[in-house]
Amino acid sequence: MLRRTLGVVLVNVIVFCVLAELLALFLFYNDTGRLFYTYQKPYEPIAETQQGRLTGDGLHPYFGPTHRQGYPFDIPEPLRENASSPGRVPTNNFGFASTHNYPFMKTSPNQFVIGMFGGSVGAWFCQVGAHRLVEDLKANAFFKAREIVPLCLSHEGYKQPQQLLVLSYFLSIGQTFDLVLNIDGFNEVTLSSFNNQRGLDISMPSAMHLDPLVNLVNQATLTPEKLQSLAAISQYKERINYLVGRLQHNRIAAINFVLERLHRSATASYQAEVARFAALPSNPSDASPFKTGAEKGYPLLVRESERLKSRVNFLNATAIFDRESAAVYMDDCCHYTLRGNQLLADAIARQILTSKGAWN
């Protein structure tokens, strides 16, 4: 009797495992369009944790906050134009997300170098909107005959005069540009307002982006909440890297299904904790006045922009989404969806092609 019961249990376990494997194979194929046994999804560990570092951020003596070389800039699937679009771009020798090290030297007189400067909106545009910009420009005979090389020199939190300092620095070390694109406005009014509340000059780098680095070296700014948050971030990093290791070596679809869900959960928790740490005040009076700064600052920007048009090739892009019915913002701050970046690229291309230059 016992033998028969064990046999039934064993058969049920085998049937369950087979069905679980088949279901996992179906879900994997439905997600990737590939067979699990012949295709392995790329799962990247968090590099600074592997290297024994607490963070992948650094401090440049002229630019302010930056990233270490090799820091991953991840591009979520909804922001990728197609299946062949890269999901990750590592930072280069200066900490910018780019496939080129700087200074980039032309290998052909046919190359046309576009430097793209800005904050996080600019950094996302480099990865999500630049391809569309190149396509739009290629409709013009001048650009069609050339290899357009976009160089990303944007970094989250940068605001004037950081973009100007970055441009000046690279010009001084021999970088050449055929065209310079600067995307700014939001950080100048919101992050500068935050600096002002902190008693810091508005021309200084963003306090919001400097604080996490300061917290790592200045114990006086580490509140108990921030210490707990740092510990949680470190634990999530270790968990993610452990799961990545398991995923990279596992060849059973059902186990992969479970590990992948755990990896997604750990990644989401890690990202949420990083955002929480950045938002935690060093004292209870600190706040992030994005809404107030934008509401008060943008009317002034729009008004002053009219004076700029007579001196530089300036585009006021505040109205480019007015007739778009699809979602153009991917968060409650200022960052665009794929469609938003495409519309911005179209507007910039029109501005370039209708302005005075070698292309007309």
PDB file of N, CA and C in Angstrom, residues 235-333:
ATOM      1  N   GLN A 235      21.926  45.358  -0.002  1.00  0.00           N
ATOM      2  CA  GLN A 235      21.336  44.015   0.040  1.00  0.00           C
ATOM      3  C   GLN A 235      20.629  43.677  -1.270  1.00  0.00           C
ATOM      4  N   TYR A 236      19.904  44.638  -1.831  1.00  0.00           N
ATOM      5  CA  TYR A 236      19.219  44.399  -3.104  1.00  0.00           C
ATOM      6  C   TYR A 236      20.235  44.142  -4.222  1.00  0.00           C
ATOM      7  N   LYS A 237      21.334  44.880  -4.216  1.00  0.00           N
ATOM      8  CA  LYS A 237      22.374  44.665  -5.228  1.00  0.00           C
ATOM      9  C   LYS A 237      22.923  43.249  -5.148  1.00  0.00           C
ATOM     10  N   GLU A 238      23.230  42.805  -3.934  1.00  0.00           N
ATOM     11  CA  GLU A 238      23.758  41.456  -3.749  1.00  0.00           C
ATOM     12  C   GLU A 238      22.745  40.411  -4.210  1.00  0.00           C
ATOM     13  N   ARG A 239      21.476  40.650  -3.893  1.00  0.00           N
ATOM     14  CA  ARG A 239      20.429  39.702  -4.292  1.00  0.00           C
ATOM     15  C   ARG A 239      20.303  39.644  -5.809  1.00  0.00           C
ATOM     16  N   ILE A 240      20.335  40.805  -6.454  1.00  0.00           N
ATOM     17  CA  ILE A 240      20.235  40.854  -7.917  1.00  0.00           C
ATOM     18  C   ILE A 240      21.389  40.094  -8.559  1.00  0.00           C
ATOM     19  N   ASN A 241      22.600  40.336  -8.095  1.00  0.00           N
ATOM     20  CA  ASN A 241      23.765  39.660  -8.672  1.00  0.00           C
ATOM     21  C   ASN A 241      23.719  38.153  -8.435  1.00  0.00           C
ATOM     22  N   TYR A 242      23.207  37.733  -7.268  1.00  0.00           N
ATOM     23  CA  TYR A 242      23.060  36.299  -6.998  1.00  0.00           C
ATOM     24  C   TYR A 242      22.076  35.683  -7.984  1.00  0.00           C
ATOM     25  N   LEU A 243      20.928  36.354  -8.190  1.00  0.00           N
ATOM     26  CA  LEU A 243      19.921  35.834  -9.109  1.00  0.00           C
ATOM     27  C   LEU A 243      20.419  35.833 -10.552  1.00  0.00           C
ATOM     28  N   VAL A 244      21.195  36.855 -10.934  1.00  0.00           N
ATOM     29  CA  VAL A 244      21.774  36.888 -12.275  1.00  0.00           C
ATOM     30  C   VAL A 244      22.676  35.681 -12.488  1.00  0.00           C
ATOM     31  N   GLY A 245      23.487  35.364 -11.482  1.00  0.00           N
ATOM     32  CA  GLY A 245      24.355  34.190 -11.578  1.00  0.00           C
ATOM     33  C   GLY A 245      23.563  32.908 -11.764  1.00  0.00           C
ATOM     34  N   ARG A 246      22.472  32.762 -11.027  1.00  0.00           N
ATOM     35  CA  ARG A 246      21.633  31.574 -11.160  1.00  0.00           C
ATOM     36  C   ARG A 246      20.962  31.518 -12.534  1.00  0.00           C
ATOM     37  N   LEU A 247      20.475  32.667 -12.992  1.00  0.00           N
ATOM     38  CA  LEU A 247      19.812  32.724 -14.293  1.00  0.00           C
ATOM     39  C   LEU A 247      20.765  32.390 -15.431  1.00  0.00           C
ATOM     40  N   GLN A 248      21.994  32.830 -15.323  1.00  0.00           N
ATOM     41  CA  GLN A 248      22.967  32.600 -16.386  1.00  0.00           C
ATOM     42  C   GLN A 248      23.353  31.131 -16.513  1.00  0.00           C
ATOM     43  N   HIS A 249      23.227  30.363 -15.439  1.00  0.00           N
ATOM     44  CA  HIS A 249      23.646  28.959 -15.462  1.00  0.00           C
ATOM     45  C   HIS A 249      22.489  27.975 -15.472  1.00  0.00           C
ATOM     46  N   ASN A 250      21.270  28.466 -15.325  1.00  0.00           N
ATOM     47  CA  ASN A 250      20.116  27.564 -15.279  1.00  0.00           C
ATOM     48  C   ASN A 250      19.602  27.259 -16.690  1.00  0.00           C
ATOM     49  N   ARG A 251      19.268  25.995 -16.953  1.00  0.00           N
ATOM     50  CA  ARG A 251      18.725  25.600 -18.252  1.00  0.00           C
ATOM     51  C   ARG A 251      17.397  24.867 -18.109  1.00  0.00           C
ATOM     52  N   ILE A 252      16.691  25.089 -17.021  1.00  0.00           N
ATOM     53  CA  ILE A 252      15.366  24.514 -16.827  1.00  0.00           C
ATOM     54  C   ILE A 252      14.357  25.647 -16.870  1.00  0.00           C
ATOM     55  N   ALA A 253      13.398  25.569 -17.796  1.00  0.00           N
ATOM     56  CA  ALA A 253      12.477  26.677 -18.052  1.00  0.00           C
ATOM     57  C   ALA A 253      11.639  27.032 -16.832  1.00  0.00           C
ATOM     58  N   ALA A 254      11.153  26.025 -16.112  1.00  0.00           N
ATOM     59  CA  ALA A 254      10.298  26.295 -14.953  1.00  0.00           C
ATOM     60  C   ALA A 254      11.065  27.031 -13.861  1.00  0.00           C
ATOM     61  N   ILE A 255      12.311  26.614 -13.631  1.00  0.00           N
ATOM     62  CA  ILE A 255      13.141  27.299 -12.629  1.00  0.00           C
ATOM     63  C   ILE A 255      13.463  28.715 -13.101  1.00  0.00           C
ATOM     64  N   ASN A 256      13.713  28.862 -14.408  1.00  0.00           N
ATOM     65  CA  ASN A 256      13.992  30.181 -14.965  1.00  0.00           C
ATOM     66  C   ASN A 256      12.811  31.122 -14.737  1.00  0.00           C
ATOM     67  N   PHE A 257      11.597  30.598 -14.886  1.00  0.00           N
ATOM     68  CA  PHE A 257      10.395  31.408 -14.684  1.00  0.00           C
ATOM     69  C   PHE A 257      10.371  31.991 -13.271  1.00  0.00           C
ATOM     70  N   VAL A 258      10.675  31.136 -12.283  1.00  0.00           N
ATOM     71  CA  VAL A 258      10.663  31.590 -10.893  1.00  0.00           C
ATOM     72  C   VAL A 258      11.795  32.585 -10.640  1.00  0.00           C
ATOM     73  N   LEU A 259      12.995  32.241 -11.112  1.00  0.00           N
ATOM     74  CA  LEU A 259      14.151  33.113 -10.891  1.00  0.00           C
ATOM     75  C   LEU A 259      13.954  34.477 -11.549  1.00  0.00           C
ATOM     76  N   GLU A 260      13.349  34.476 -12.740  1.00  0.00           N
ATOM     77  CA  GLU A 260      13.151  35.734 -13.457  1.00  0.00           C
ATOM     78  C   GLU A 260      12.189  36.647 -12.705  1.00  0.00           C
ATOM     79  N   ARG A 261      11.133  36.057 -12.131  1.00  0.00           N
ATOM     80  CA  ARG A 261      10.197  36.867 -11.350  1.00  0.00           C
ATOM     81  C   ARG A 261      10.852  37.423 -10.100  1.00  0.00           C
ATOM     82  N   LEU A 262      11.699  36.620  -9.470  1.00  0.00           N
ATOM     83  CA  LEU A 262      12.419  37.099  -8.297  1.00  0.00           C
ATOM     84  C   LEU A 262      13.383  38.217  -8.682  1.00  0.00           C
ATOM     85  N   HIS A 263      14.019  38.071  -9.857  1.00  0.00           N
ATOM     86  CA  HIS A 263      14.950  39.094 -10.343  1.00  0.00           C
ATOM     87  C   HIS A 263      14.224  40.400 -10.628  1.00  0.00           C
ATOM     88  N   ARG A 264      13.058  40.304 -11.258  1.00  0.00           N
ATOM     89  CA  ARG A 264      12.269  41.518 -11.545  1.00  0.00           C
ATOM     90  C   ARG A 264      11.855  42.211 -10.251  1.00  0.00           C
ATOM     91  N   SER A 265      11.422  41.408  -9.282  1.00  0.00           N
ATOM     92  CA  SER A 265      10.994  41.975  -8.004  1.00  0.00           C
ATOM     93  C   SER A 265      12.151  42.648  -7.289  1.00  0.00           C
ATOM     94  N   ALA A 266      13.321  41.988  -7.279  1.00  0.00           N
ATOM     95  CA  ALA A 266      14.497  42.563  -6.616  1.00  0.00           C
ATOM     96  C   ALA A 266      14.958  43.834  -7.321  1.00  0.00           C
ATOM     97  N   THR A 267      14.903  43.830  -8.660  1.00  0.00           N
ATOM     98  CA  THR A 267      15.314  45.010  -9.423  1.00  0.00           C
ATOM     99  C   THR A 267      14.385  46.182  -9.161  1.00  0.00           C
ATOM    100  N   ALA A 268      13.075  45.911  -9.127  1.00  0.00           N
ATOM    101  CA  ALA A 268      12.101  46.975  -8.857  1.00  0.00           C
ATOM    102  C   ALA A 268      12.291  47.537  -7.450  1.00  0.00           C
ATOM    103  N   SER A 269      12.549  46.654  -6.488  1.00  0.00           N
ATOM    104  CA  SER A 269      12.767  47.104  -5.107  1.00  0.00           C
ATOM    105  C   SER A 269      14.047  47.920  -5.000  1.00  0.00           C
ATOM    106  N   TYR A 270      15.085  47.482  -5.694  1.00  0.00           N
ATOM    107  CA  TYR A 270      16.364  48.200  -5.698  1.00  0.00           C
ATOM    108  C   TYR A 270      16.191  49.605  -6.280  1.00  0.00           C
ATOM    109  N   GLN A 271      15.510  49.697  -7.439  1.00  0.00           N
ATOM    110  CA  GLN A 271      15.312  50.996  -8.083  1.00  0.00           C
ATOM    111  C   GLN A 271      14.465  51.920  -7.206  1.00  0.00           C
ATOM    112  N   ALA A 272      13.457  51.356  -6.557  1.00  0.00           N
ATOM    113  CA  ALA A 272      12.605  52.159  -5.679  1.00  0.00           C
ATOM    114  C   ALA A 272      13.387  52.660  -4.470  1.00  0.00           C
ATOM    115  N   GLU A 273      14.266  51.817  -3.936  1.00  0.00           N
ATOM    116  CA  GLU A 273      15.053  52.216  -2.772  1.00  0.00           C
ATOM    117  C   GLU A 273      16.086  53.270  -3.134  1.00  0.00           C
ATOM    118  N   VAL A 274      16.677  53.150  -4.339  1.00  0.00           N
ATOM    119  CA  VAL A 274      17.618  54.172  -4.809  1.00  0.00           C
ATOM    120  C   VAL A 274      16.907  55.513  -4.929  1.00  0.00           C
ATOM    121  N   ALA A 275      15.698  55.496  -5.504  1.00  0.00           N
ATOM    122  CA  ALA A 275      14.926  56.732  -5.636  1.00  0.00           C
ATOM    123  C   ALA A 275      14.558  57.287  -4.260  1.00  0.00           C
ATOM    124  N   ARG A 276      14.224  56.401  -3.324  1.00  0.00           N
ATOM    125  CA  ARG A 276      13.871  56.847  -1.975  1.00  0.00           C
ATOM    126  C   ARG A 276      15.067  57.469  -1.271  1.00  0.00           C
ATOM    127  N   PHE A 277      16.240  56.867  -1.440  1.00  0.00           N
ATOM    128  CA  PHE A 277      17.451  57.398  -0.819  1.00  0.00           C
ATOM    129  C   PHE A 277      17.765  58.790  -1.350  1.00  0.00           C
ATOM    130  N   ALA A 278      17.625  58.956  -2.678  1.00  0.00           N
ATOM    131  CA  ALA A 278      17.909  60.265  -3.276  1.00  0.00           C
ATOM    132  C   ALA A 278      16.946  61.329  -2.786  1.00  0.00           C
ATOM    133  N   ALA A 279      15.714  60.884  -2.446  1.00  0.00           N
ATOM    134  CA  ALA A 279      14.703  61.846  -2.018  1.00  0.00           C
ATOM    135  C   ALA A 279      14.719  62.106  -0.522  1.00  0.00           C
ATOM    136  N   LEU A 280      15.401  61.252   0.259  1.00  0.00           N
ATOM    137  CA  LEU A 280      15.418  61.443   1.704  1.00  0.00           C
ATOM    138  C   LEU A 280      16.155  62.722   2.061  1.00  0.00           C
ATOM    139  N   PRO A 281      15.567  63.579   2.869  1.00  0.00           N
ATOM    140  CA  PRO A 281      16.237  64.832   3.233  1.00  0.00           C
ATOM    141  C   PRO A 281      17.324  64.618   4.270  1.00  0.00           C
ATOM    142  N   SER A 282      18.319  65.482   4.251  1.00  0.00           N
ATOM    143  CA  SER A 282      19.334  65.466   5.302  1.00  0.00           C
ATOM    144  C   SER A 282      18.777  66.086   6.574  1.00  0.00           C
ATOM    145  N   ASN A 283      17.716  66.883   6.432  1.00  0.00           N
ATOM    146  CA  ASN A 283      16.969  67.379   7.583  1.00  0.00           C
ATOM    147  C   ASN A 283      15.522  67.518   7.161  1.00  0.00           C
ATOM    148  N   PRO A 284      14.568  67.558   8.074  1.00  0.00           N
ATOM    149  CA  PRO A 284      13.156  67.504   7.719  1.00  0.00           C
ATOM    150  C   PRO A 284      12.659  68.641   6.838  1.00  0.00           C
ATOM    151  N   SER A 285      13.413  69.740   6.725  1.00  0.00           N
ATOM    152  CA  SER A 285      12.916  70.875   5.954  1.00  0.00           C
ATOM    153  C   SER A 285      13.247  70.769   4.479  1.00  0.00           C
ATOM    154  N   ASP A 286      14.142  69.804   4.102  1.00  0.00           N
ATOM    155  CA  ASP A 286      14.521  69.671   2.695  1.00  0.00           C
ATOM    156  C   ASP A 286      13.341  69.160   1.879  1.00  0.00           C
ATOM    157  N   ALA A 287      13.228  69.634   0.625  1.00  0.00           N
ATOM    158  CA  ALA A 287      12.163  69.166  -0.263  1.00  0.00           C
ATOM    159  C   ALA A 287      12.624  69.310  -1.701  1.00  0.00           C
ATOM    160  N   SER A 288      11.874  68.730  -2.610  1.00  0.00           N
ATOM    161  CA  SER A 288      12.199  68.794  -4.031  1.00  0.00           C
ATOM    162  C   SER A 288      11.086  69.515  -4.760  1.00  0.00           C
ATOM    163  N   PRO A 289      11.223  70.801  -5.037  1.00  0.00           N
ATOM    164  CA  PRO A 289      10.114  71.617  -5.561  1.00  0.00           C
ATOM    165  C   PRO A 289       9.998  71.581  -7.089  1.00  0.00           C
ATOM    166  N   PHE A 290       9.909  70.385  -7.682  1.00  0.00           N
ATOM    167  CA  PHE A 290       9.785  70.317  -9.141  1.00  0.00           C
ATOM    168  C   PHE A 290       8.583  71.105  -9.639  1.00  0.00           C
ATOM    169  N   LYS A 291       7.427  70.840  -9.035  1.00  0.00           N
ATOM    170  CA  LYS A 291       6.193  71.464  -9.513  1.00  0.00           C
ATOM    171  C   LYS A 291       6.245  72.987  -9.367  1.00  0.00           C
ATOM    172  N   THR A 292       6.645  73.446  -8.191  1.00  0.00           N
ATOM    173  CA  THR A 292       6.687  74.890  -7.944  1.00  0.00           C
ATOM    174  C   THR A 292       7.698  75.567  -8.859  1.00  0.00           C
ATOM    175  N   GLY A 293       8.879  74.973  -8.973  1.00  0.00           N
ATOM    176  CA  GLY A 293       9.915  75.561  -9.815  1.00  0.00           C
ATOM    177  C   GLY A 293       9.497  75.631 -11.269  1.00  0.00           C
ATOM    178  N   ALA A 294       8.847  74.564 -11.761  1.00  0.00           N
ATOM    179  CA  ALA A 294       8.412  74.543 -13.158  1.00  0.00           C
ATOM    180  C   ALA A 294       7.307  75.565 -13.402  1.00  0.00           C
ATOM    181  N   GLU A 295       6.350  75.637 -12.476  1.00  0.00           N
ATOM    182  CA  GLU A 295       5.232  76.569 -12.657  1.00  0.00           C
ATOM    183  C   GLU A 295       5.690  78.023 -12.650  1.00  0.00           C
ATOM    184  N   LYS A 296       6.649  78.318 -11.790  1.00  0.00           N
ATOM    185  CA  LYS A 296       7.121  79.705 -11.704  1.00  0.00           C
ATOM    186  C   LYS A 296       8.183  80.021 -12.758  1.00  0.00           C
ATOM    187  N   GLY A 297       8.972  79.023 -13.119  1.00  0.00           N
ATOM    188  CA  GLY A 297      10.103  79.273 -13.996  1.00  0.00           C
ATOM    189  C   GLY A 297       9.806  79.253 -15.485  1.00  0.00           C
ATOM    190  N   TYR A 298       8.888  78.381 -15.904  1.00  0.00           N
ATOM    191  CA  TYR A 298       8.667  78.243 -17.345  1.00  0.00           C
ATOM    192  C   TYR A 298       8.116  79.500 -18.016  1.00  0.00           C
ATOM    193  N   PRO A 299       7.188  80.225 -17.409  1.00  0.00           N
ATOM    194  CA  PRO A 299       6.761  81.480 -18.059  1.00  0.00           C
ATOM    195  C   PRO A 299       7.926  82.446 -18.286  1.00  0.00           C
ATOM    196  N   LEU A 300       8.866  82.471 -17.345  1.00  0.00           N
ATOM    197  CA  LEU A 300      10.040  83.335 -17.510  1.00  0.00           C
ATOM    198  C   LEU A 300      10.934  82.827 -18.635  1.00  0.00           C
ATOM    199  N   LEU A 301      11.102  81.497 -18.716  1.00  0.00           N
ATOM    200  CA  LEU A 301      11.914  80.925 -19.787  1.00  0.00           C
ATOM    201  C   LEU A 301      11.323  81.241 -21.154  1.00  0.00           C
ATOM    202  N   VAL A 302      10.014  81.062 -21.269  1.00  0.00           N
ATOM    203  CA  VAL A 302       9.355  81.323 -22.554  1.00  0.00           C
ATOM    204  C   VAL A 302       9.508  82.787 -22.941  1.00  0.00           C
ATOM    205  N   ARG A 303       9.333  83.675 -21.976  1.00  0.00           N
ATOM    206  CA  ARG A 303       9.454  85.110 -22.258  1.00  0.00           C
ATOM    207  C   ARG A 303      10.869  85.476 -22.700  1.00  0.00           C
ATOM    208  N   GLU A 304      11.869  84.978 -21.958  1.00  0.00           N
ATOM    209  CA  GLU A 304      13.259  85.311 -22.276  1.00  0.00           C
ATOM    210  C   GLU A 304      13.730  84.637 -23.566  1.00  0.00           C
ATOM    211  N   SER A 305      13.087  83.524 -23.941  1.00  0.00           N
ATOM    212  CA  SER A 305      13.522  82.805 -25.146  1.00  0.00           C
ATOM    213  C   SER A 305      13.324  83.637 -26.406  1.00  0.00           C
ATOM    214  N   GLU A 306      12.371  84.553 -26.380  1.00  0.00           N
ATOM    215  CA  GLU A 306      12.149  85.405 -27.543  1.00  0.00           C
ATOM    216  C   GLU A 306      13.378  86.251 -27.846  1.00  0.00           C
ATOM    217  N   ARG A 307      14.103  86.632 -26.809  1.00  0.00           N
ATOM    218  CA  ARG A 307      15.320  87.431 -26.998  1.00  0.00           C
ATOM    219  C   ARG A 307      16.458  86.578 -27.524  1.00  0.00           C
ATOM    220  N   LEU A 308      16.424  85.270 -27.217  1.00  0.00           N
ATOM    221  CA  LEU A 308      17.500  84.387 -27.671  1.00  0.00           C
ATOM    222  C   LEU A 308      17.450  84.130 -29.174  1.00  0.00           C
ATOM    223  N   LYS A 309      16.249  84.148 -29.729  1.00  0.00           N
ATOM    224  CA  LYS A 309      16.075  83.761 -31.131  1.00  0.00           C
ATOM    225  C   LYS A 309      16.875  84.637 -32.089  1.00  0.00           C
ATOM    226  N   SER A 310      17.165  85.879 -31.681  1.00  0.00           N
ATOM    227  CA  SER A 310      17.935  86.774 -32.544  1.00  0.00           C
ATOM    228  C   SER A 310      19.429  86.508 -32.455  1.00  0.00           C
ATOM    229  N   ARG A 311      19.843  85.690 -31.470  1.00  0.00           N
ATOM    230  CA  ARG A 311      21.286  85.463 -31.263  1.00  0.00           C
ATOM    231  C   ARG A 311      21.722  84.028 -31.527  1.00  0.00           C
ATOM    232  N   VAL A 312      20.846  83.061 -31.252  1.00  0.00           N
ATOM    233  CA  VAL A 312      21.197  81.655 -31.471  1.00  0.00           C
ATOM    234  C   VAL A 312      20.033  80.948 -32.145  1.00  0.00           C
ATOM    235  N   ASN A 313      20.322  79.787 -32.701  1.00  0.00           N
ATOM    236  CA  ASN A 313      19.276  78.971 -33.318  1.00  0.00           C
ATOM    237  C   ASN A 313      18.512  78.278 -32.193  1.00  0.00           C
ATOM    238  N   PHE A 314      17.391  78.882 -31.791  1.00  0.00           N
ATOM    239  CA  PHE A 314      16.676  78.441 -30.592  1.00  0.00           C
ATOM    240  C   PHE A 314      15.305  77.884 -30.934  1.00  0.00           C
ATOM    241  N   LEU A 315      14.953  76.778 -30.303  1.00  0.00           N
ATOM    242  CA  LEU A 315      13.644  76.168 -30.473  1.00  0.00           C
ATOM    243  C   LEU A 315      12.922  76.132 -29.138  1.00  0.00           C
ATOM    244  N   ASN A 316      11.755  76.755 -29.064  1.00  0.00           N
ATOM    245  CA  ASN A 316      10.886  76.654 -27.900  1.00  0.00           C
ATOM    246  C   ASN A 316      10.011  75.417 -28.111  1.00  0.00           C
ATOM    247  N   ALA A 317      10.320  74.342 -27.380  1.00  0.00           N
ATOM    248  CA  ALA A 317       9.646  73.055 -27.609  1.00  0.00           C
ATOM    249  C   ALA A 317       8.493  72.812 -26.644  1.00  0.00           C
ATOM    250  N   THR A 318       8.035  73.845 -25.947  1.00  0.00           N
ATOM    251  CA  THR A 318       7.007  73.635 -24.921  1.00  0.00           C
ATOM    252  C   THR A 318       5.649  73.233 -25.499  1.00  0.00           C
ATOM    253  N   ALA A 319       5.434  73.451 -26.792  1.00  0.00           N
ATOM    254  CA  ALA A 319       4.111  73.164 -27.373  1.00  0.00           C
ATOM    255  C   ALA A 319       4.112  71.965 -28.313  1.00  0.00           C
ATOM    256  N   ILE A 320       5.218  71.239 -28.426  1.00  0.00           N
ATOM    257  CA  ILE A 320       5.290  70.188 -29.445  1.00  0.00           C
ATOM    258  C   ILE A 320       4.392  68.987 -29.144  1.00  0.00           C
ATOM    259  N   PHE A 321       3.922  68.841 -27.899  1.00  0.00           N
ATOM    260  CA  PHE A 321       3.072  67.701 -27.556  1.00  0.00           C
ATOM    261  C   PHE A 321       1.584  68.068 -27.517  1.00  0.00           C
ATOM    262  N   ASP A 322       1.259  69.317 -27.803  1.00  0.00           N
ATOM    263  CA  ASP A 322      -0.110  69.789 -27.584  1.00  0.00           C
ATOM    264  C   ASP A 322      -1.157  68.999 -28.366  1.00  0.00           C
ATOM    265  N   ARG A 323      -0.813  68.533 -29.557  1.00  0.00           N
ATOM    266  CA  ARG A 323      -1.795  67.832 -30.399  1.00  0.00           C
ATOM    267  C   ARG A 323      -1.605  66.321 -30.385  1.00  0.00           C
ATOM    268  N   GLU A 324      -0.744  65.832 -29.530  1.00  0.00           N
ATOM    269  CA  GLU A 324      -0.470  64.391 -29.475  1.00  0.00           C
ATOM    270  C   GLU A 324      -1.392  63.723 -28.462  1.00  0.00           C
ATOM    271  N   SER A 325      -2.093  62.675 -28.907  1.00  0.00           N
ATOM    272  CA  SER A 325      -3.025  61.978 -28.020  1.00  0.00           C
ATOM    273  C   SER A 325      -2.365  60.840 -27.244  1.00  0.00           C
ATOM    274  N   ALA A 326      -1.262  60.318 -27.757  1.00  0.00           N
ATOM    275  CA  ALA A 326      -0.567  59.227 -27.065  1.00  0.00           C
ATOM    276  C   ALA A 326       0.213  59.766 -25.870  1.00  0.00           C
ATOM    277  N   ALA A 327       0.572  58.871 -24.952  1.00  0.00           N
ATOM    278  CA  ALA A 327       1.363  59.268 -23.783  1.00  0.00           C
ATOM    279  C   ALA A 327       2.745  59.725 -24.230  1.00  0.00           C
ATOM    280  N   VAL A 328       3.176  60.864 -23.740  1.00  0.00           N
ATOM    281  CA  VAL A 328       4.485  61.394 -24.111  1.00  0.00           C
ATOM    282  C   VAL A 328       5.436  61.495 -22.917  1.00  0.00           C
ATOM    283  N   TYR A 329       4.913  61.336 -21.694  1.00  0.00           N
ATOM    284  CA  TYR A 329       5.758  61.351 -20.496  1.00  0.00           C
ATOM    285  C   TYR A 329       5.747  59.963 -19.868  1.00  0.00           C
ATOM    286  N   MET A 330       6.914  59.506 -19.434  1.00  0.00           N
ATOM    287  CA  MET A 330       6.993  58.172 -18.841  1.00  0.00           C
ATOM    288  C   MET A 330       7.025  58.229 -17.315  1.00  0.00           C
ATOM    289  N   ASP A 331       7.038  59.430 -16.743  1.00  0.00           N
ATOM    290  CA  ASP A 331       7.019  59.565 -15.290  1.00  0.00           C
ATOM    291  C   ASP A 331       6.378  60.887 -14.924  1.00  0.00           C
ATOM    292  N   ASP A 332       6.361  61.204 -13.619  1.00  0.00           N
ATOM    293  CA  ASP A 332       5.714  62.450 -13.172  1.00  0.00           C
ATOM    294  C   ASP A 332       6.718  63.588 -13.046  1.00  0.00           C
ATOM    295  N   CYS A 333       7.872  63.420 -13.660  1.00  0.00           N
ATOM    296  CA  CYS A 333       8.878  64.484 -13.632  1.00  0.00           C
ATOM    297  C   CYS A 333       8.920  65.194 -14.972  1.00  0.00           C
TER     298      CYS A 333
END
